[in-house]
Short mmCIF file of C-alpha atoms in Angstrom, two decimals:
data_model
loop_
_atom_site.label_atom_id
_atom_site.label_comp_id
_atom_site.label_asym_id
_atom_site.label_seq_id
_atom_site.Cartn_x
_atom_site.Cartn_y
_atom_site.Cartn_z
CA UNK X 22 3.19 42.78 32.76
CA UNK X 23 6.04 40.58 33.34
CA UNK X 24 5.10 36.91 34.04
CA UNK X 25 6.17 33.16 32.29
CA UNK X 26 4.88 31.61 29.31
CA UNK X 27 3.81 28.07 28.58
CA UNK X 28 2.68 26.82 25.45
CA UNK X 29 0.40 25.26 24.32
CA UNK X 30 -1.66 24.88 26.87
CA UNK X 31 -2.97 20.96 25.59
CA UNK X 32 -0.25 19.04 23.86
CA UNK X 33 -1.05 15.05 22.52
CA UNK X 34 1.87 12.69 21.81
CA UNK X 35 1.66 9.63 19.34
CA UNK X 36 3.96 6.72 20.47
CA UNK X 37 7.33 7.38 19.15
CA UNK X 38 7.19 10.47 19.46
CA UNK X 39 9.44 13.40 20.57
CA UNK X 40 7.37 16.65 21.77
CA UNK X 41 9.27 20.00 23.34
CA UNK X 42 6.96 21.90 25.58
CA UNK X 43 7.74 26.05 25.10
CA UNK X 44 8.69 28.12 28.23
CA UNK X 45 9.88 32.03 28.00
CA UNK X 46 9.98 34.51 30.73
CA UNK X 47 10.31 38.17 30.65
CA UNK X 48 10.86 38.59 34.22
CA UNK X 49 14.74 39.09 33.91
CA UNK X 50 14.82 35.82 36.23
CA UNK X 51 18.39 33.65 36.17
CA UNK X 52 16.96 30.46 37.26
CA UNK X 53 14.88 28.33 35.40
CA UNK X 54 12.65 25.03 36.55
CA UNK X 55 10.40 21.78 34.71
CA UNK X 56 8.19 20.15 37.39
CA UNK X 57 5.88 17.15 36.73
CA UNK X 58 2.79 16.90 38.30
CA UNK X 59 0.66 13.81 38.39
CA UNK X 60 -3.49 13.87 39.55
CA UNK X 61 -3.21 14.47 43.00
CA UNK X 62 0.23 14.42 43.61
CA UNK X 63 2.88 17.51 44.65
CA UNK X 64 5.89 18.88 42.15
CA UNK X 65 8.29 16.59 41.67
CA UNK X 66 11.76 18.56 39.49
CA UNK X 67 12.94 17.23 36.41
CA UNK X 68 15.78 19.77 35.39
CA UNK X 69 17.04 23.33 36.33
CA UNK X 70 19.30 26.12 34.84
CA UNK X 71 21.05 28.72 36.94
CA UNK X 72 22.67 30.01 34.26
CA UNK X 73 22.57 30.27 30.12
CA UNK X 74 24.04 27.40 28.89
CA UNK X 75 23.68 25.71 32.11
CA UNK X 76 21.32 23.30 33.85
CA UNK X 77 21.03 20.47 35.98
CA UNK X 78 18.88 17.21 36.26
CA UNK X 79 16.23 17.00 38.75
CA UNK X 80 14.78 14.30 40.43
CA UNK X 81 13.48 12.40 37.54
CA UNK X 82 15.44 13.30 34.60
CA UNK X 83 15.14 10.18 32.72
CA UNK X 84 13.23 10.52 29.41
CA UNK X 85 13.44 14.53 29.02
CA UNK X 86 16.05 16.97 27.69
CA UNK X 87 16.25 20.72 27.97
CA UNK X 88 18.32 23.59 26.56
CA UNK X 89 19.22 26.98 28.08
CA UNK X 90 20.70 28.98 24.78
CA UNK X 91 18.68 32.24 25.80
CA UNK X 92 18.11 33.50 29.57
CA UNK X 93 14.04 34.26 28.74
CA UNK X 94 13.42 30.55 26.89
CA UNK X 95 14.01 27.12 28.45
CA UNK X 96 12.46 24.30 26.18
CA UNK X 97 11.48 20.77 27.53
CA UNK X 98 11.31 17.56 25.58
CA UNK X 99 9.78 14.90 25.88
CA UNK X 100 11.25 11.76 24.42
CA UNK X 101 10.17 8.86 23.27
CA UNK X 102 12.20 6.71 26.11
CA UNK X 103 9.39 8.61 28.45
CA UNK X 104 7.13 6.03 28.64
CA UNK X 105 4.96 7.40 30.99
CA UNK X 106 4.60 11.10 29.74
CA UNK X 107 0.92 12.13 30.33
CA UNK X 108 1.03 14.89 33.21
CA UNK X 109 0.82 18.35 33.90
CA UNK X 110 4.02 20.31 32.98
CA UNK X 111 5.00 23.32 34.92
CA UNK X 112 7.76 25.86 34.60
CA UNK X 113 8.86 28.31 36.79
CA UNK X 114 11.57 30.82 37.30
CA UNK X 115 13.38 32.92 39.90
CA UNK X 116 15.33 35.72 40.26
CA UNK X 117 18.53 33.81 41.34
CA UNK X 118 18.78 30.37 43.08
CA UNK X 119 19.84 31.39 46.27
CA UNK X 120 18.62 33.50 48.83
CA UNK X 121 14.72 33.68 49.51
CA UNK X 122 13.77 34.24 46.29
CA UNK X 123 10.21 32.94 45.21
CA UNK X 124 9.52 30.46 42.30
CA UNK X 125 7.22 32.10 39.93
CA UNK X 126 4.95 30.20 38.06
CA UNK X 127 3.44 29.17 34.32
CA UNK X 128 -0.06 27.84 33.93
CA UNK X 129 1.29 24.67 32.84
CA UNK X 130 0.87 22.46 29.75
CA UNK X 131 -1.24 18.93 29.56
CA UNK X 132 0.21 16.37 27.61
CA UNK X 133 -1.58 13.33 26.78
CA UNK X 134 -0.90 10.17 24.91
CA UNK X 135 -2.84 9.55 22.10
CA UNK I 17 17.05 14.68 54.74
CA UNK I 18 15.15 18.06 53.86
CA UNK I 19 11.24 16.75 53.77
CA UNK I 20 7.59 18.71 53.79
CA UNK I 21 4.51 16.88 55.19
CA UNK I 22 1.45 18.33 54.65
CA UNK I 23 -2.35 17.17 56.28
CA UNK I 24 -4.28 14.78 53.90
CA UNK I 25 -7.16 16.65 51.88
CA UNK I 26 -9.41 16.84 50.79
CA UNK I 27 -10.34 19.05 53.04
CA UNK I 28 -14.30 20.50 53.13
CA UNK I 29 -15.58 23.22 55.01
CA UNK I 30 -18.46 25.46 54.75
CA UNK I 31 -18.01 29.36 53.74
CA UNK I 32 -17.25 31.64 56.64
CA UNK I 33 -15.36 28.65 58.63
CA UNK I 34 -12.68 28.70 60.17
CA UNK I 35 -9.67 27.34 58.33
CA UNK I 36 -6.29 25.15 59.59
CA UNK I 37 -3.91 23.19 56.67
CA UNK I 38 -1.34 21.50 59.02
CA UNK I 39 2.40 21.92 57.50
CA UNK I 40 5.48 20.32 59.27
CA UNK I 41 9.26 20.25 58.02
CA UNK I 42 12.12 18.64 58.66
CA UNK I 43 15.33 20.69 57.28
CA UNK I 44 18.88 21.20 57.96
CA UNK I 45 19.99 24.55 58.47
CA UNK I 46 17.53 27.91 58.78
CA UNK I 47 15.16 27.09 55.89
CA UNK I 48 12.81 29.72 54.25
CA UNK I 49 9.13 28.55 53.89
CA UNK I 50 6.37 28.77 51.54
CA UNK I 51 2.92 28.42 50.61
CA UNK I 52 1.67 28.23 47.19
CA UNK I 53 -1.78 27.93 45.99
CA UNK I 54 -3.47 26.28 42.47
CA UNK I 55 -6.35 27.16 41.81
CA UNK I 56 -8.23 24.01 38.68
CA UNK I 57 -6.73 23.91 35.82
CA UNK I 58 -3.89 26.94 36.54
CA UNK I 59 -0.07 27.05 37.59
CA UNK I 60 1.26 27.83 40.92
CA UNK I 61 0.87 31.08 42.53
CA UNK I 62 2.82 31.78 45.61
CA UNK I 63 0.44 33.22 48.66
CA UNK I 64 2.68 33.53 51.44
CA UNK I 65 6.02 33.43 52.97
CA UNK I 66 8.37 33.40 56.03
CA UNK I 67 12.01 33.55 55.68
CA UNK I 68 13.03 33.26 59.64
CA UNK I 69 12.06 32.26 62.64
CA UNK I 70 8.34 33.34 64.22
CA UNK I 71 8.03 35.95 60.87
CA UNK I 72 4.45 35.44 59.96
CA UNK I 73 3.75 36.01 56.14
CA UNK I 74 -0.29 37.16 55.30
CA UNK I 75 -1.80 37.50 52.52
CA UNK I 76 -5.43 37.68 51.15
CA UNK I 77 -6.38 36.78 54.73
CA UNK I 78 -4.50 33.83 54.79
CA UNK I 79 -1.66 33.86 57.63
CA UNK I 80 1.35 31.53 58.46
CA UNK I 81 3.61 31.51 61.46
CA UNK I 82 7.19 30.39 60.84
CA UNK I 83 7.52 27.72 64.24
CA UNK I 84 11.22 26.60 64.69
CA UNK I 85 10.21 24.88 68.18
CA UNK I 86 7.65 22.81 66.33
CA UNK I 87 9.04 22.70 62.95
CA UNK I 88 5.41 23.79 61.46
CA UNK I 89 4.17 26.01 59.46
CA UNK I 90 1.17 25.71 59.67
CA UNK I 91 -1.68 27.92 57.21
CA UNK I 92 -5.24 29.44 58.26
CA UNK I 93 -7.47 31.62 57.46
CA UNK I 94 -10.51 33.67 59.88
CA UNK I 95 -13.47 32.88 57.16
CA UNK I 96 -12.99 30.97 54.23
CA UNK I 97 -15.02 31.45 50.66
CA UNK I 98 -16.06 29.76 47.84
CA UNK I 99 -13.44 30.98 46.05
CA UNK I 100 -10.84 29.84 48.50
CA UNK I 101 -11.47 26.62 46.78
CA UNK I 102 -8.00 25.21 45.13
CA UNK I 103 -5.01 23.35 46.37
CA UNK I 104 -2.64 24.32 48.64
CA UNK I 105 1.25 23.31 48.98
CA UNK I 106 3.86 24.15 51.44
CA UNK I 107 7.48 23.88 50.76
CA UNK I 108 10.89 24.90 52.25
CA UNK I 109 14.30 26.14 50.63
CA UNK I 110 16.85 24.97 52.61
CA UNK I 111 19.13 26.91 53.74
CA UNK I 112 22.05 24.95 52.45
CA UNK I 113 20.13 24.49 49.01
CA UNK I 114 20.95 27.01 46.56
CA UNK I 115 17.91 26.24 44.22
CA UNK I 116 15.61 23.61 44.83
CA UNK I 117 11.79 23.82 46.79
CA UNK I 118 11.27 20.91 49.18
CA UNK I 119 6.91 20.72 48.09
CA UNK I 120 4.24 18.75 50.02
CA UNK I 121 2.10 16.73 48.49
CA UNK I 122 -0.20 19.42 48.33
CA UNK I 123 -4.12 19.66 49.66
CA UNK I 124 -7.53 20.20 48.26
CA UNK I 125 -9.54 22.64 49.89
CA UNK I 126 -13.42 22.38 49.14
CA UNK I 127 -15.47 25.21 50.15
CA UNK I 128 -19.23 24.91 49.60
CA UNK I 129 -21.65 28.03 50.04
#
């Protein structure tokens, strides 16, 4: 079955620290998406990638980087300028940004600072 | 600008009620609207979805009804259950965004047997 990816599920960070959170779809999808959630909160976007080679800051960019070398994989770090990095991570993908198309869902990863 | 206001949660009910989560938009253009549903500890998983004015998307027994006149969008279900229990989030694609989802905050929906 086709679907997206996350891993790991828990990831802890030491101060200092740099962290990439794993994302890979086999869904064929063109677009690409890293949301943060925070306890009780909705999705807020932190990048995006239409295209290999390709992507966009969200709304809170600041503190993460991302890379788009292979349509299926689209990596987000974590960096140590985050200084407020514990959340839940979520990635999604879609079959093309415009149109009606759906955003299709991981089951997220939980980082925490240690 | 584009914006998605959902009711406040949480929201409690007992199984086999009735079921209303209020969701209003503001948008430019002819936006396409969503609902999406978490259930603890999971990602996202879309439930619904209405792509024009008065389409109603269904699913699982849940139901939405696209509104233009009232900018809502508004989700219920006949008879909720237990399992029902999760958190639920509208959002809207604009129709002169190419990519992003406009989300709610999102609401907690507490069914107990």
């Amino acid at each position: 079955d086709g679907g997206i990816t996350q891993s790991p599920k828990y990831l802890f960070r030491k101060e200092g620290q740099n962290v990439t959170l794993s994302c890979e779809q086999n869904l064929n999808h063109d677009a690409m998406y890293w949301y943060r959630q925070d306890p009780g909160q909705g999705l807020r976007l932190i990048y995006y990638s239409q295209i290999v080679n390709d992507f966009q800051k969200g709304d809170i960019a600041e503190g993460y980087s991302v890379s788009r070398e292979k349509k299926e994989s689209f990596p987000l770090t974590v960096t140590s300028a985050q200084k407020n990095p514990t959340a839940f991570y979520l990635c999604a993908s879609s079959a093309r940004t415009g149109g009606n198309q759906p955003q299709h869902f991981g089951d997220g990863t939980r980082l925490s600072i240690l | 600008g584009n914006s998605v206001t959902q009711m406040e949660g949480p929201v409690t009910l007992s199984e086999e009620a009735f079921l209303t989560i209020n969701c209003t938009y503001t948008a430019t253009g002819y936006p396409s609207l969503f609902w999406y549903v978490q259930y603890p500890g999971e990602g996202l998983q879309l439930l619904l979805k209405a792509t024009k004015a008065d389409d109603k998307g269904s699913n699982k027994g849940f139901e939405a009804t696209y509104r233009k006149e009232t900018t809502s969008f508004h989700l219920e279900k006949g008879s909720v259950q237990v399992s029902d229990s999760a958190v639920y989030f509208c959002a809207l694609k604009a129709g002169d965004s190419n990519y992003q989802l406009i989300w709610g905050a999102g609401t907690k929906l507490i069914i107990k047997p």
